[in-house]
Structure formats: C-alpha cells, structure tokens
Amino acid sequence: FWRLHRLFTQYQLPCTVFGVALALQKNPEAVMAMLDAGWEVASHGLRWIDYQHMSEEDEREHIRKAVEIHAEVVGERPLGFYQGKPSPNTRRLIMEEGGFLYDADSYADEIPYWVQYDGKSHLVVPYTLECNDMRFVTSSGFSDGEEFFTYLKDTFDVLYAEGATLPRMMSVGLHCRLVARPGRVSGLIKFFNYIKDFDDIWVCRRIDIATHWIKNHPS
C-alpha cells in the first residue's frame, strides 16, 4: 500500500480505492492516508467473497453492514460500490439500500451508462479486468512490468484517438499485493510518465466521473 501511496502522491494523481469494509476497519492508518491524499474510498463490500450463490437476505445484510462500517471508519458513507464477485441480486440490493451514486460491477463498456429498475435510474461506471494487474497472476497475463506498461499504453493510445470524436474512459485496476511488487511497479511508473505529457486528458476519481455524467448526461 505505501509504495502505491508514495507513487500516486508523488505524481499528484487522484484515484478511487475500493475498500473492503472489514479491511478498512483493520487498517486505520491507510484509511487516513487515503483521505489526506483526497482519494475516493468506495465500497468493495463487507468481505472479499463470492456472492454468486449467497441468499438475498444474507447479501442484503452484508451490504448494510458494509455501509455501516465504512461510514464509521472513513467518516462518511460510500457513494460508489463494487462488490467484485456479485450475485444476480447485487445491483437491485444496492439500489434498495440507497445512497449510492454509482456501482462499478460491470465490464461492459468504456463509458458510464444508465440502467433502470422498478422505475428508478441507476448509474454504472464500468470497471476493467484487462487493464488490471490481476493478469500478473493468470496464465494468459503479464509476465513483467514492461508487458503491463505496453498494454496500458496501447489501450490509452486507441481510446485517446477515439476520444477526438467520442467520449471514452479508461480504467486501470491495481492491487497492493500485485503491481506494488518491486519487479512489477516499474511498468506503472512508465505509464504515469507517458500520460503526464498529455494536457487534454482528465485523470480523476470514479466519483468525479459519476458526478460529471449525472450532470451532463442525465438518465
């Protein structure tokens, strides 16, 4: 965590942290560092488990507890939600819980989009499984930092070119235990150095994307 914290603060780049509620509770110093840096702390659920076959009642209670603990530890309730391993009920349950501006439990697009449920609109700000350091630990993934950088750069270049005429959003998924290893983080540093030369891009938190979309592209 601290290696990534130093890197993001050094480059003065904002970010969104998906915080598992029980992990946030056990790491108050890291939470304080996130808040001091101006990062968004969104909810990553109560625990990092697979909710696919959990009962609706149990998942509803997990979401309620996640919001409660998050508010106690962070000082305010989360506005974004990413279960990570959701069930067919997850989106409906967080809409019923209320108070969220968006969720990120989708990999379906490169721009935010609206969904409807029970007459209500809900914003989805998609996440990514490809520009994601989880691929360091998959068989068809990245073997070193250079491959990670190349994939991020190629993705950025295509989306930047398309962005001349279409709205485009690029997400990069990072985990302390993965990309922050010394032999891998060099690829992320190279990517930060690459994008800093562009003066017409917006590096921001997911909550900033959500509020921009709600204001400029309402449902």
CSV table of C-alpha atoms in Angstrom, one decimal:
chain,number,residue,atom,x,y,z
A,1,PHE,CA,0.0,0.0,0.0
A,2,TRP,CA,2.6,2.5,1.0
A,3,ARG,CA,4.6,2.1,-2.2
A,4,LEU,CA,1.5,2.9,-4.3
A,5,HIS,CA,0.6,5.7,-1.9
A,6,ARG,CA,4.0,7.3,-2.4
A,7,LEU,CA,3.7,6.9,-6.2
A,8,PHE,CA,0.3,8.4,-6.6
A,9,THR,CA,1.1,11.3,-4.2
A,10,GLN,CA,4.4,12.0,-6.0
A,11,TYR,CA,2.7,12.3,-9.3
A,12,GLN,CA,-0.3,14.1,-7.7
A,13,LEU,CA,-2.7,11.7,-9.3
A,14,PRO,CA,-6.1,11.1,-7.7
A,15,CYS,CA,-7.7,7.7,-7.5
A,16,THR,CA,-10.5,5.6,-6.2
A,17,VAL,CA,-9.8,2.9,-3.6
A,18,PHE,CA,-12.3,0.0,-3.5
A,19,GLY,CA,-12.2,-0.7,0.2
A,20,VAL,CA,-13.5,-3.9,1.7
A,21,ALA,CA,-15.2,-2.8,4.9
A,22,LEU,CA,-13.5,-5.2,7.3
A,23,ALA,CA,-10.1,-4.5,5.7
A,24,LEU,CA,-10.6,-0.7,6.2
A,25,GLN,CA,-11.6,-1.3,9.8
A,26,LYS,CA,-8.3,-3.1,10.4
A,27,ASN,CA,-6.1,-0.5,8.7
A,28,PRO,CA,-6.9,2.9,10.0
A,29,GLU,CA,-3.5,4.4,9.2
A,30,ALA,CA,-4.0,3.5,5.5
A,31,VAL,CA,-7.5,5.0,5.5
A,32,MET,CA,-6.2,8.2,7.0
A,33,ALA,CA,-3.5,8.4,4.3
A,34,MET,CA,-6.2,7.9,1.6
A,35,LEU,CA,-8.3,10.7,3.0
A,36,ASP,CA,-5.4,13.0,3.4
A,37,ALA,CA,-4.5,12.4,-0.2
A,38,GLY,CA,-8.0,13.3,-1.4
A,39,TRP,CA,-8.7,9.9,-2.7
A,40,GLU,CA,-12.2,8.5,-3.0
A,41,VAL,CA,-12.9,5.5,-0.8
A,42,ALA,CA,-15.7,3.5,-2.4
A,43,SER,CA,-17.2,0.3,-1.0
A,44,HIS,CA,-15.9,-3.1,-2.0
A,45,GLY,CA,-18.5,-4.8,0.1
A,46,LEU,CA,-18.2,-6.3,3.5
A,47,ARG,CA,-15.8,-9.1,2.7
A,48,TRP,CA,-13.9,-10.3,-0.4
A,49,ILE,CA,-16.0,-13.4,-1.1
A,50,ASP,CA,-18.1,-14.7,-3.9
A,51,TYR,CA,-21.7,-13.6,-3.6
A,52,GLN,CA,-23.0,-15.5,-6.6
A,53,HIS,CA,-24.9,-18.1,-4.6
A,54,MET,CA,-25.5,-16.2,-1.3
A,55,SER,CA,-29.1,-15.8,-0.3
A,56,GLU,CA,-30.7,-12.5,-1.0
A,57,GLU,CA,-31.3,-11.9,2.7
A,58,ASP,CA,-27.7,-12.5,3.7
A,59,GLU,CA,-26.3,-10.3,0.9
A,60,ARG,CA,-28.7,-7.5,1.9
A,61,GLU,CA,-27.3,-7.7,5.4
A,62,HIS,CA,-23.7,-7.7,4.2
A,63,ILE,CA,-24.4,-4.6,2.2
A,64,ARG,CA,-26.0,-2.9,5.2
A,65,LYS,CA,-23.0,-3.8,7.4
A,66,ALA,CA,-20.5,-2.7,4.8
A,67,VAL,CA,-22.1,0.8,4.6
A,68,GLU,CA,-22.3,1.0,8.4
A,69,ILE,CA,-18.6,0.0,9.0
A,70,HIS,CA,-17.4,2.2,6.1
A,71,ALA,CA,-19.2,5.3,7.5
A,72,GLU,CA,-17.7,4.6,10.9
A,73,VAL,CA,-14.1,4.2,9.7
A,74,VAL,CA,-14.0,6.6,6.8
A,75,GLY,CA,-16.2,9.3,8.3
A,76,GLU,CA,-18.9,9.2,5.6
A,77,ARG,CA,-20.9,6.6,3.8
A,78,PRO,CA,-19.6,5.4,0.4
A,79,LEU,CA,-21.1,6.8,-2.8
A,80,GLY,CA,-19.7,4.1,-5.1
A,81,PHE,CA,-20.0,0.4,-4.8
A,82,TYR,CA,-18.1,-2.5,-6.4
A,83,GLN,CA,-18.9,-6.0,-5.0
A,84,GLY,CA,-16.4,-7.6,-7.3
A,85,LYS,CA,-18.0,-11.0,-7.2
A,86,PRO,CA,-21.6,-10.0,-7.4
A,87,SER,CA,-24.8,-12.1,-7.3
A,88,PRO,CA,-27.8,-11.6,-9.7
A,89,ASN,CA,-29.3,-9.6,-6.9
A,90,THR,CA,-26.4,-7.2,-6.1
A,91,ARG,CA,-27.4,-4.2,-8.2
A,92,ARG,CA,-31.0,-4.3,-7.1
A,93,LEU,CA,-30.0,-4.6,-3.5
A,94,ILE,CA,-27.7,-1.6,-3.5
A,95,MET,CA,-30.4,0.4,-5.2
A,96,GLU,CA,-32.8,-0.7,-2.5
A,97,GLU,CA,-30.2,0.3,0.2
A,98,GLY,CA,-29.9,3.7,-1.4
A,99,GLY,CA,-27.3,6.4,-1.1
A,100,PHE,CA,-25.1,5.3,-3.9
A,101,LEU,CA,-24.4,7.4,-6.9
A,102,TYR,CA,-22.9,4.5,-9.0
A,103,ASP,CA,-21.7,1.0,-9.0
A,104,ALA,CA,-18.8,-0.5,-10.9
A,105,ASP,CA,-19.9,-4.1,-11.2
A,106,SER,CA,-19.7,-4.2,-15.0
A,107,TYR,CA,-17.0,-4.6,-17.6
A,108,ALA,CA,-19.4,-3.9,-20.5
A,109,ASP,CA,-18.3,-0.5,-21.8
A,110,GLU,CA,-15.8,2.3,-21.9
A,111,ILE,CA,-18.2,4.9,-20.8
A,112,PRO,CA,-20.7,5.1,-18.0
A,113,TYR,CA,-24.3,4.1,-18.7
A,114,TRP,CA,-27.7,4.1,-17.0
A,115,VAL,CA,-29.8,1.1,-16.1
A,116,GLN,CA,-33.5,1.1,-14.9
A,117,TYR,CA,-35.0,-0.9,-12.2
A,118,ASP,CA,-38.5,-0.5,-10.7
A,119,GLY,CA,-38.9,2.9,-12.3
A,120,LYS,CA,-35.6,4.2,-11.0
A,121,SER,CA,-32.4,5.1,-12.8
A,122,HIS,CA,-29.0,3.9,-11.6
A,123,LEU,CA,-25.6,4.8,-13.0
A,124,VAL,CA,-23.0,2.2,-13.8
A,125,VAL,CA,-19.3,3.3,-14.2
A,126,PRO,CA,-17.7,0.2,-15.7
A,127,TYR,CA,-14.5,-1.3,-14.3
A,128,THR,CA,-11.9,-3.4,-16.1
A,129,LEU,CA,-10.5,-6.9,-15.9
A,130,GLU,CA,-8.0,-6.4,-18.8
A,131,CYS,CA,-6.1,-3.2,-17.8
A,132,ASN,CA,-5.8,-4.9,-14.4
A,133,ASP,CA,-2.8,-6.1,-12.6
A,134,MET,CA,-4.7,-9.3,-11.7
A,135,ARG,CA,-3.3,-10.5,-15.0
A,136,PHE,CA,0.1,-10.8,-13.4
A,137,VAL,CA,-1.3,-14.0,-11.7
A,138,THR,CA,-3.3,-15.5,-14.6
A,139,SER,CA,-1.9,-17.9,-17.2
A,140,SER,CA,-2.5,-15.5,-20.1
A,141,GLY,CA,-1.5,-12.4,-18.3
A,142,PHE,CA,1.5,-10.1,-17.8
A,143,SER,CA,4.9,-11.6,-17.0
A,144,ASP,CA,6.6,-8.4,-16.0
A,145,GLY,CA,6.2,-4.6,-15.7
A,146,GLU,CA,7.1,-3.9,-19.3
A,147,GLU,CA,4.2,-6.0,-20.6
A,148,PHE,CA,1.9,-4.2,-18.2
A,149,PHE,CA,3.1,-0.8,-19.5
A,150,THR,CA,2.7,-1.9,-23.1
A,151,TYR,CA,-0.8,-3.0,-22.6
A,152,LEU,CA,-1.8,0.2,-20.8
A,153,LYS,CA,-0.1,2.4,-23.4
A,154,ASP,CA,-1.7,0.6,-26.3
A,155,THR,CA,-5.1,0.9,-24.7
A,156,PHE,CA,-4.6,4.5,-23.9
A,157,ASP,CA,-3.5,5.3,-27.4
A,158,VAL,CA,-6.6,3.7,-29.0
A,159,LEU,CA,-9.0,5.4,-26.6
A,160,TYR,CA,-7.3,8.7,-26.9
A,161,ALA,CA,-7.6,8.6,-30.7
A,162,GLU,CA,-11.2,7.6,-30.5
A,163,GLY,CA,-11.8,10.4,-27.9
A,164,ALA,CA,-11.4,13.0,-30.6
A,165,THR,CA,-15.0,12.3,-31.6
A,166,LEU,CA,-16.4,10.0,-28.9
A,167,PRO,CA,-16.5,10.1,-25.1
A,168,ARG,CA,-14.0,7.5,-23.8
A,169,MET,CA,-13.0,6.3,-20.3
A,170,MET,CA,-10.0,4.2,-19.3
A,171,SER,CA,-9.9,2.3,-16.1
A,172,VAL,CA,-6.7,0.8,-14.6
A,173,GLY,CA,-7.2,-1.8,-11.8
A,174,LEU,CA,-4.4,-2.0,-9.2
A,175,HIS,CA,-3.8,-4.2,-6.1
A,176,CYS,CA,-1.2,-3.6,-3.4
A,177,ARG,CA,-0.2,-7.2,-3.3
A,178,LEU,CA,0.3,-7.4,-7.1
A,179,VAL,CA,1.6,-4.3,-9.0
A,180,ALA,CA,3.3,-2.8,-6.0
A,181,ARG,CA,5.9,-5.6,-6.0
A,182,PRO,CA,9.3,-4.0,-6.9
A,183,GLY,CA,9.7,-6.1,-10.1
A,184,ARG,CA,6.3,-5.0,-11.4
A,185,VAL,CA,5.7,-1.4,-10.4
A,186,SER,CA,8.2,-0.1,-13.0
A,187,GLY,CA,5.5,-0.6,-15.6
A,188,LEU,CA,3.0,1.6,-13.8
A,189,ILE,CA,5.7,4.3,-13.3
A,190,LYS,CA,6.4,4.2,-17.1
A,191,PHE,CA,2.7,4.6,-17.8
A,192,PHE,CA,2.4,7.6,-15.4
A,193,ASN,CA,5.4,9.2,-17.1
A,194,TYR,CA,3.8,8.6,-20.5
A,195,ILE,CA,0.4,10.2,-19.8
A,196,LYS,CA,1.8,13.2,-17.9
A,197,ASP,CA,2.8,14.7,-21.3
A,198,PHE,CA,-0.9,14.9,-22.4
A,199,ASP,CA,-2.6,18.1,-21.4
A,200,ASP,CA,-6.0,17.2,-22.7
A,201,ILE,CA,-6.9,14.2,-20.6
A,202,TRP,CA,-8.6,14.0,-17.2
A,203,VAL,CA,-7.2,11.8,-14.5
A,204,CYS,CA,-9.8,11.6,-11.8
A,205,ARG,CA,-11.7,9.6,-9.2
A,206,ARG,CA,-14.6,7.5,-10.2
A,207,ILE,CA,-16.9,9.7,-8.1
A,208,ASP,CA,-15.8,12.6,-10.3
A,209,ILE,CA,-16.8,10.6,-13.4
A,210,ALA,CA,-20.1,9.8,-11.9
A,211,THR,CA,-21.0,13.4,-10.9
A,212,HIS,CA,-19.9,14.6,-14.3
A,213,TRP,CA,-22.1,12.0,-16.1
A,214,ILE,CA,-25.1,12.7,-13.9
A,215,LYS,CA,-24.8,16.5,-14.6
A,216,ASN,CA,-24.1,16.3,-18.3
A,217,HIS,CA,-25.7,13.0,-19.4
A,218,PRO,CA,-28.7,12.6,-17.1
A,219,SER,CA,-30.9,9.5,-17.4
